[in-house]
C-alpha positions as a LaTeX table, in Angstrom:
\begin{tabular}{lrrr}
\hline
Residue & $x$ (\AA) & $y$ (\AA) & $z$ (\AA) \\
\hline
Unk1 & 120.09 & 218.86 & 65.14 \\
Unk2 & 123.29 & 217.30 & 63.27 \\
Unk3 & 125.54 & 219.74 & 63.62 \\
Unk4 & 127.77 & 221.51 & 60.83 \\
Unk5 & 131.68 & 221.26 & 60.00 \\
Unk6 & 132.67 & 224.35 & 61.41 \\
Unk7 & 130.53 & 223.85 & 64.84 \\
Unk8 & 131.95 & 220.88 & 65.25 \\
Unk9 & 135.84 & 221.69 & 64.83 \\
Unk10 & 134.95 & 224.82 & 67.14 \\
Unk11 & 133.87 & 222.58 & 69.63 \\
Unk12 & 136.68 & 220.19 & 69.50 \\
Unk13 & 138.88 & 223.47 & 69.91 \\
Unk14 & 137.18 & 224.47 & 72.71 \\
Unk15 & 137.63 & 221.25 & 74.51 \\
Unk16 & 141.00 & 221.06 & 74.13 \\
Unk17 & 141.55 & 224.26 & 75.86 \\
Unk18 & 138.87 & 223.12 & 78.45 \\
Unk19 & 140.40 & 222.89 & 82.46 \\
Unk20 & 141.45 & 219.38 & 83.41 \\
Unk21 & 139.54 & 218.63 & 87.04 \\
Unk22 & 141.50 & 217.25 & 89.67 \\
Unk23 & 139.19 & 214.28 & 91.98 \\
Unk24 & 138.38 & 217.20 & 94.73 \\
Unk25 & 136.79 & 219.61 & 92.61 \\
Unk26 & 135.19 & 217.19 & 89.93 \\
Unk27 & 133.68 & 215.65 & 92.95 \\
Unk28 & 132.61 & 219.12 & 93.96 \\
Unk29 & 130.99 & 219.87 & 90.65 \\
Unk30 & 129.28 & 216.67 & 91.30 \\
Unk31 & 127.63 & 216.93 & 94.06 \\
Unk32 & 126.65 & 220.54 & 93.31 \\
Unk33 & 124.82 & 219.24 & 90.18 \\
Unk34 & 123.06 & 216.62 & 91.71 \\
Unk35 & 121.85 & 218.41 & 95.16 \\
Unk36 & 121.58 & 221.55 & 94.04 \\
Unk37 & 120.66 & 221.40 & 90.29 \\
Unk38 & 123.75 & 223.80 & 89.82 \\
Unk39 & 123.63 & 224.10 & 85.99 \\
Unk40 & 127.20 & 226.21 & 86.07 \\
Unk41 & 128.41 & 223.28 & 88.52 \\
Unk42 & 127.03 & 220.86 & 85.47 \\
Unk43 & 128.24 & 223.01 & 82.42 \\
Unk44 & 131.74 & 222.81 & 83.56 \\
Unk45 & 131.54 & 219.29 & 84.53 \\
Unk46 & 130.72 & 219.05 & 80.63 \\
Unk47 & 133.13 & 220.73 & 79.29 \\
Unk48 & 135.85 & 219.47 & 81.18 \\
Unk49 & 135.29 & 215.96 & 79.53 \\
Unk50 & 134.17 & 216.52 & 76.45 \\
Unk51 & 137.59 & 216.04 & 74.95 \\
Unk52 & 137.20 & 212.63 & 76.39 \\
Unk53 & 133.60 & 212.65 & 74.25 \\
Unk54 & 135.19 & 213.85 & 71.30 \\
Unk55 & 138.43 & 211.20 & 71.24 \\
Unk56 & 135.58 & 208.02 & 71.77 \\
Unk57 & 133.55 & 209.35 & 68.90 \\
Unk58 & 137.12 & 209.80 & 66.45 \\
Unk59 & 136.80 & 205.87 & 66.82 \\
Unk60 & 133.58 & 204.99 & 65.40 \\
Unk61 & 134.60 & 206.94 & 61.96 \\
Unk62 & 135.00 & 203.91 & 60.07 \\
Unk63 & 131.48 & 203.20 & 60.38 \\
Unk64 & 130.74 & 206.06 & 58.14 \\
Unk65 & 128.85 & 208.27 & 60.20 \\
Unk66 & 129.89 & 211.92 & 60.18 \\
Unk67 & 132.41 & 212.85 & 62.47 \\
Unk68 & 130.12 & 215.88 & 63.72 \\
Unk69 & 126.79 & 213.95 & 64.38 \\
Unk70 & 129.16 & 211.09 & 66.36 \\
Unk71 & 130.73 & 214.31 & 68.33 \\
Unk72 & 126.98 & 215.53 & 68.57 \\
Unk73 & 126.08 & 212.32 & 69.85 \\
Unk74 & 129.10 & 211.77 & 72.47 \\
Unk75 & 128.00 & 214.86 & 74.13 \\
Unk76 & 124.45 & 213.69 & 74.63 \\
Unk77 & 126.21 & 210.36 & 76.10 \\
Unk78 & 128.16 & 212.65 & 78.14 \\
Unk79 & 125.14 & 214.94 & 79.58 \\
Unk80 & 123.56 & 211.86 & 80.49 \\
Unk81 & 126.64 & 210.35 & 82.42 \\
Unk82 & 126.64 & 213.72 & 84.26 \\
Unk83 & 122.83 & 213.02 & 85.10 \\
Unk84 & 122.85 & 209.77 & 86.50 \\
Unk85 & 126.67 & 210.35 & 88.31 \\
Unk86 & 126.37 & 209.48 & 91.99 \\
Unk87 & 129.64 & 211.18 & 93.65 \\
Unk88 & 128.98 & 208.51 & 96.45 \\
Unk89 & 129.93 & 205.53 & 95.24 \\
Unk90 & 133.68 & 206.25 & 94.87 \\
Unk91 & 134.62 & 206.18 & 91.38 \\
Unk92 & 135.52 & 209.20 & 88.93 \\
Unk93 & 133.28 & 210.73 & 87.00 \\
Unk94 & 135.27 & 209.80 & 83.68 \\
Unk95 & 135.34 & 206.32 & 84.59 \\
Unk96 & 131.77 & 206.25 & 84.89 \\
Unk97 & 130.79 & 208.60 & 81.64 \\
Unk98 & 132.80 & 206.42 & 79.33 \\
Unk99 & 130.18 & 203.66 & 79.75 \\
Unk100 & 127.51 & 206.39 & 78.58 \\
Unk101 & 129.02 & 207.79 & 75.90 \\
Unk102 & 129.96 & 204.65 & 74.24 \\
Unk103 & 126.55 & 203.78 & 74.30 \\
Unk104 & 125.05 & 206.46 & 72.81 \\
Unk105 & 127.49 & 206.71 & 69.95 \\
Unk106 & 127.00 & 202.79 & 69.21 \\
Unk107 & 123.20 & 203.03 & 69.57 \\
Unk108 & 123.37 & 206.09 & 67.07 \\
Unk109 & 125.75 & 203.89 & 64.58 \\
Unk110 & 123.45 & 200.77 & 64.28 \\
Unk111 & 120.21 & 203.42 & 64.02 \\
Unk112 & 121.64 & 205.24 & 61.09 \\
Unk113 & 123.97 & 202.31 & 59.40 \\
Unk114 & 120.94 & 200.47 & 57.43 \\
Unk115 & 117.04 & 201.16 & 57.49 \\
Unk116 & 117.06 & 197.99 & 58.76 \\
Unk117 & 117.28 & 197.92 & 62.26 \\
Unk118 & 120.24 & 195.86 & 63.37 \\
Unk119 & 121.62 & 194.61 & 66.44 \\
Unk120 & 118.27 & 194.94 & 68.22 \\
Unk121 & 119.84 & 192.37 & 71.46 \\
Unk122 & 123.03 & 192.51 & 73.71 \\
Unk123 & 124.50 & 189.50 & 71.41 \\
Unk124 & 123.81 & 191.15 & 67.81 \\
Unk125 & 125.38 & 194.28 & 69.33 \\
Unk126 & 128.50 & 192.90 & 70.12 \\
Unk127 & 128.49 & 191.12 & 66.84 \\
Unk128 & 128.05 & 194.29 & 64.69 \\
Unk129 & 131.25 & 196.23 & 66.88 \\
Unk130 & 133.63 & 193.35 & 66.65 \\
Unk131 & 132.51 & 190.71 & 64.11 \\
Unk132 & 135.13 & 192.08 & 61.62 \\
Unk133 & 137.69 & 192.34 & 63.95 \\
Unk134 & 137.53 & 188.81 & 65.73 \\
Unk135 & 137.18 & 187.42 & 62.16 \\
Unk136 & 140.38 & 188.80 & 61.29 \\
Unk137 & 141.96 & 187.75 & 64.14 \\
Unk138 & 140.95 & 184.02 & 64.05 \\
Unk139 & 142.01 & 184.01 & 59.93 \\
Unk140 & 145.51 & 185.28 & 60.54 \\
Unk141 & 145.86 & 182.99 & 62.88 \\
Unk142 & 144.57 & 180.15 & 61.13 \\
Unk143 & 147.15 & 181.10 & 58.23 \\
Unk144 & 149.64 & 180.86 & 60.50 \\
Unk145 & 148.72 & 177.48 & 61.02 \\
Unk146 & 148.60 & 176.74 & 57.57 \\
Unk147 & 144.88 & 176.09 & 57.96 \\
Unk148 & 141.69 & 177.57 & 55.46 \\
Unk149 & 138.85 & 177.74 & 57.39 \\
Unk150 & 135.28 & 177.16 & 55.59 \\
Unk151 & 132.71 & 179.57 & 56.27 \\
Unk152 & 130.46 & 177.18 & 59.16 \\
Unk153 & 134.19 & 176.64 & 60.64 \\
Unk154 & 134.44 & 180.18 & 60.62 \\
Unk155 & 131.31 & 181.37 & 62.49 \\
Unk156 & 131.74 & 178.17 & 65.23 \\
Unk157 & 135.18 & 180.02 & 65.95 \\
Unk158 & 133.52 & 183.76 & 65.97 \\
Unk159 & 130.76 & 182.19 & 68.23 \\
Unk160 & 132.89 & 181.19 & 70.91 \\
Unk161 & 135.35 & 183.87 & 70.71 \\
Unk162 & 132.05 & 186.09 & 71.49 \\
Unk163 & 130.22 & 184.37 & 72.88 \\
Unk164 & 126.62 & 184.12 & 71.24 \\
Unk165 & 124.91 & 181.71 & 69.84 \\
Unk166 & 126.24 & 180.19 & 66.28 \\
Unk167 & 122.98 & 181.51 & 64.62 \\
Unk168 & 123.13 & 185.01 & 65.23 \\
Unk169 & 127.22 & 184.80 & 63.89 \\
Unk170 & 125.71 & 184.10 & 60.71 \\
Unk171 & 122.54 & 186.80 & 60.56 \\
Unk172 & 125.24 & 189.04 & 61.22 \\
Unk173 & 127.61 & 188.28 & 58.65 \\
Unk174 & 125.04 & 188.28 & 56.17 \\
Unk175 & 123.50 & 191.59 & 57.40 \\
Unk176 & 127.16 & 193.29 & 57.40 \\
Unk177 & 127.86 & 191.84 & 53.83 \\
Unk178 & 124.74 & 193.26 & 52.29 \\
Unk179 & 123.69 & 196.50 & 51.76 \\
Unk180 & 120.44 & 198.12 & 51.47 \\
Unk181 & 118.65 & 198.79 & 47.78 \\
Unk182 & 115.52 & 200.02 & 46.59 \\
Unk183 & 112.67 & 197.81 & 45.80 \\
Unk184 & 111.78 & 200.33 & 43.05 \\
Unk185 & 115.46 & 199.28 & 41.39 \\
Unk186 & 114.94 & 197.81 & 38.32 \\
Unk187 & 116.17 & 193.37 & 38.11 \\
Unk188 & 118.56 & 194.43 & 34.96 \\
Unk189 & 120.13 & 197.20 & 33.36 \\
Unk190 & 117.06 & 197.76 & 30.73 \\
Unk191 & 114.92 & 200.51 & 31.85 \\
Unk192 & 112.13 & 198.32 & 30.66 \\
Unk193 & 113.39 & 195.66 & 33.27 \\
Unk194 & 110.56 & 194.49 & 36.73 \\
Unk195 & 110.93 & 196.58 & 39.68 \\
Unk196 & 112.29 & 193.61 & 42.49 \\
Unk197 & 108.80 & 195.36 & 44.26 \\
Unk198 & 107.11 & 193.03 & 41.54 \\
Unk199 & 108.56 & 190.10 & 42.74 \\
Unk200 & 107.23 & 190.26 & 46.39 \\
Unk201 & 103.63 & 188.34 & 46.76 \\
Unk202 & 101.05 & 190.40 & 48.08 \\
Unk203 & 99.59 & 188.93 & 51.24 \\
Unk204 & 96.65 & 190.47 & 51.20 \\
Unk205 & 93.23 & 188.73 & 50.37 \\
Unk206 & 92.08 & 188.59 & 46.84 \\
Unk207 & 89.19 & 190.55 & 45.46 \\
Unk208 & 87.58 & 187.56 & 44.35 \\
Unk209 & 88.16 & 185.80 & 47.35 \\
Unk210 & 86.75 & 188.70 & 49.65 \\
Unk211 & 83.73 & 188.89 & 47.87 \\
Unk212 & 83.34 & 185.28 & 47.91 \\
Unk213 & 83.96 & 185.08 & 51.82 \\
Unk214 & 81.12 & 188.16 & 51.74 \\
Unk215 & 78.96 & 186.49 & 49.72 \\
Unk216 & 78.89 & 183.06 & 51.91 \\
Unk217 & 78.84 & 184.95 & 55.19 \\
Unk218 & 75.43 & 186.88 & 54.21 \\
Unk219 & 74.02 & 183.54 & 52.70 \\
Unk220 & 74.53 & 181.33 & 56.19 \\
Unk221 & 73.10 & 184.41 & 58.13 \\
Unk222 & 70.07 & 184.38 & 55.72 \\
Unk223 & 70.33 & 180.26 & 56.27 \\
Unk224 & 70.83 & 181.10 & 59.91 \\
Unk225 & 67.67 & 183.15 & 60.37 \\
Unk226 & 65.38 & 180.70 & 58.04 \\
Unk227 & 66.43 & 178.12 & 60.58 \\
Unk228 & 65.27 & 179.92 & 63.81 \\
Unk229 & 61.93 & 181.01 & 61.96 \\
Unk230 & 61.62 & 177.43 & 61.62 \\
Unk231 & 61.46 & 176.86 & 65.48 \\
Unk232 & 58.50 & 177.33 & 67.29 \\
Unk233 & 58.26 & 180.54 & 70.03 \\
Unk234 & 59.49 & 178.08 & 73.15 \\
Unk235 & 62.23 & 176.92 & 70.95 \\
Unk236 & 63.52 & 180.08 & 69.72 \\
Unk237 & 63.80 & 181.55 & 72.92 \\
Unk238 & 65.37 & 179.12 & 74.23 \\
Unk239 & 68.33 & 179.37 & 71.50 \\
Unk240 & 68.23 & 183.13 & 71.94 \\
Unk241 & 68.87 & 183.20 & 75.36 \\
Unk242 & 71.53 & 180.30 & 75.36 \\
Unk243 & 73.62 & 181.06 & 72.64 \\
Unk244 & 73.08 & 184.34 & 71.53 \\
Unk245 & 73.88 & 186.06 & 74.44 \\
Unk246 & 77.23 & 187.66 & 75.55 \\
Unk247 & 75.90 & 186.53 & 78.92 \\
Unk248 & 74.16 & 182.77 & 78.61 \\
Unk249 & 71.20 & 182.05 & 80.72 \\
Unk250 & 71.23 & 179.09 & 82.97 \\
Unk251 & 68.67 & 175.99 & 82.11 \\
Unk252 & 67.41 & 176.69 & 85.56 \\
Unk253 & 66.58 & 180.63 & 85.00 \\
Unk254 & 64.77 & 179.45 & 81.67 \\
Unk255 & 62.70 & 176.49 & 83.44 \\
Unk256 & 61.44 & 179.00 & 85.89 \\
Unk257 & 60.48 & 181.51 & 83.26 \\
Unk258 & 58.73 & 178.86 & 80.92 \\
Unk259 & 57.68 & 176.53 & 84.16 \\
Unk260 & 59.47 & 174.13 & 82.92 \\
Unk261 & 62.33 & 172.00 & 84.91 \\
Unk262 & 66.03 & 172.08 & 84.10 \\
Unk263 & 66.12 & 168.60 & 82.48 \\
Unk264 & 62.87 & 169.67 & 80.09 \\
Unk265 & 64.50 & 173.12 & 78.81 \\
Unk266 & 67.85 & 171.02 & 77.72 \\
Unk267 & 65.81 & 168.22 & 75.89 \\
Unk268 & 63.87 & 171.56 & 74.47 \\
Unk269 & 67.19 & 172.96 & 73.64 \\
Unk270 & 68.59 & 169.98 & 72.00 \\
Unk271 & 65.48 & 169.02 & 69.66 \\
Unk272 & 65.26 & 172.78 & 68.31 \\
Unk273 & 69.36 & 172.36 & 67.50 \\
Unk274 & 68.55 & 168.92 & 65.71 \\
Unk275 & 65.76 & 171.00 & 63.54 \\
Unk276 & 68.36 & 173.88 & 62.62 \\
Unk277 & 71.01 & 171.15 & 61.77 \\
Unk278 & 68.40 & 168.94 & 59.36 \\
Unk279 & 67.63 & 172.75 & 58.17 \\
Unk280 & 71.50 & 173.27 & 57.17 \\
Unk281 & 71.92 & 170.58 & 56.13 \\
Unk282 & 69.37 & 170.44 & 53.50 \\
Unk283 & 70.46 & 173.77 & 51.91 \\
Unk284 & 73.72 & 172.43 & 51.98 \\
Unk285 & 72.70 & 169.70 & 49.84 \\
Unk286 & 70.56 & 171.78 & 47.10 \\
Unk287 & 73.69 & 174.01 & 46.53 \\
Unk288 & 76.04 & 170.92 & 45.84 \\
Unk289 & 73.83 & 169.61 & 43.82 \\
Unk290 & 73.31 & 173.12 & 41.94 \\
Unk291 & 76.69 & 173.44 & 41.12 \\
Unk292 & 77.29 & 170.11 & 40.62 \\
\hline
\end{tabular}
C-alpha cells in the first residue's frame, strides 16, 4: 500500500532523528538478526538506515513517481538488504544495502513509467537510467568541437559509451520519446473521427474461412471412411492397426495374427493404400470439375 503525504514526511522525520550505528554494534544487530531472528535487533537495523533509503529514493523524482511510493519502495529495498546481510564477509551493512535499495526503486520506476514493460534485460536497464544523461554528455561535447552529430552517429556514440549493442540504443530512444495513448483515442479532433483500435488487423480467422476449414475437414473424414469401407476385412485391419494407432503394430505381430509373413502383410498394406489413393483421388476430380 502506496503510502500517503503525511506518512511519508513522518517517516522521513523519524529517520532523521534515527541513531547513527557505529561498525561494532551494526555488526551486532547483524548477527542478532540473522542467528537469532531478533526482530528488535532487525527493526533498529532499519531504522538506522532508512535515511540512507529515503536520500536514494529523493533521486529518482524526476522520473515522476511519487516521492512517497519511491520512499515506500526504498524501505522494501532496505528490509531485503537486512535479509540477505551476511556480517561475515567484512563489509558494512550500508555498503551492502545500497545495492538493494537501488534496485528496488529502479525496478519500481520502469514497472510504473509506461504499461509497456521496459527495460526487461541488464542492457535496456542501463539504457532507460542513463540514456539521457550520456546523450547530453556526448552533444555538449560534440558542440564543443564544433561538430552536429546525426541521429545513427548519435546512438554509435551512446552504444559504446554504455556499452550495449547499437540496436537496443535506438528501441530505447524511441521508447523514452513516446508516450503511451489509448487505442480508443479518436485519429482527429472530430468526435466522429476512427478509433486507432480500428486500424489494427484482427488476426484471428475469418468466419467464412472457419466454416470453410469445418466444412472440408468433415467432407475428407466422410471421404476418409468411404475409402476404408472400400477395403476388404484383411485390408482394413491392416490400416487400422498400422496407422491408426497411437501405438503401431509391427508387420510381424500382424503376419502372425493373419498367418501371413512380414513381406505379405506390407504388399497387403501397400495395395489397400493404392485403393484409398485411386478413391481420393477420384472425388477429388468430381469436385473440380463441379465447380469448375
Amino acid at each position: 500500500m502506496a503510502l500517503d503525504g503525511n506518512s511519508g514526511a513522518l517517516i522521513s522525520r523519524k529517520a532523521m532523528k534515527a541513531e547513527l550505528l557505529d561498525a561494532e554494534t551494526e555488526l551486532r544487530l547483524a548477527y542478532a538478526w540473522r542467528d537469532e531472528r531478533d526482530e528488535a535487533s532487525l527493526h533498529r537495523l532499519i531504522n538506522a538506515y532508512m535515511r540512507l533509503a529515503i536520500s536514494m529514493a529523493s533521486k529518482f523524482k524526476r522520473y515522476g513517481a511519487p516521492m512517497n511510493d519511491l520512499i515506500q519502495e526504498a524501505g522494501l529495498g532496505l528490509m531485503k538488504a537486512a535479509d540477505k546481510f551476511d556480517p561475515d564477509r567484512g563489509v558494512r551493512f550500508s555498503t551492502y544495502a545500497v545495492w538493494w535499495i537501488k534496485a528496488s526503486i529502479q525496478d519500481y520506476v520502469m514497472r510504473n513509467w509506461s504499461m509497456v514493460r521496459t527495460g526487461s534485460t541488464s542492457n535496456q536497464k542501463s539504457l532507460f537510467f542513463n540514456l539521457r544523461r550520456v546523450q547530453a554528455q556526448i552533444e555538449r561535447e560534440a558542440s564543443q568541437r564544433g561538430e552536429k552529430l546525426d541521429a545513427h552517429q548519435l546512438h554509435h556514440l551512446i552504444a559504446m559509451e554504455v556499452g550495449v549493442p547499437i540496436h537496443d540504443v535506438e528501441m530505447m530512444d524511441g521508447r523514452l520519446g513516446g508516450s503511451d495513448y489509448s487505442l480508443n483515442a479518436t485519429q482527429s479532433v472530430d468526435d466522429e473521427g476512427r478509433e486507432w483500435i480500428d486500424t489494427i488487423e484482427d488476426e484471428c480467422e475469418r468466419p467464412d474461412e472457419t466454416y470453410e476449414a469445418k466444412h472440408d475437414t468433415s467432407q475428407l473424414r466422410d471421404w476418409l471412411l468411404d475409402a476404408l469401407n472400400g477395403l476388404s476385412d484383411r485390408e482394413r485391419l491392416i490400416i487400422r492397426e498400422r496407422k491408426m494407432r497411437d501405438q503401431p503394430r509391427t508387420l510381424e505381430s500382424l503376419g502372425t495374427e493373419l498367418g501371413l509373413s512380414k513381406e505379405r502383410v506390407r504388399q497387403v498394406e501397400a495395395a489397400a493404400f493404392d485403393k484409398m489413393r485411386k478413391f481420393l483421388e477420384r472425388n477429388v476430380r468430381e469436385v473440380q470439375h463441379f465447380l469448375i
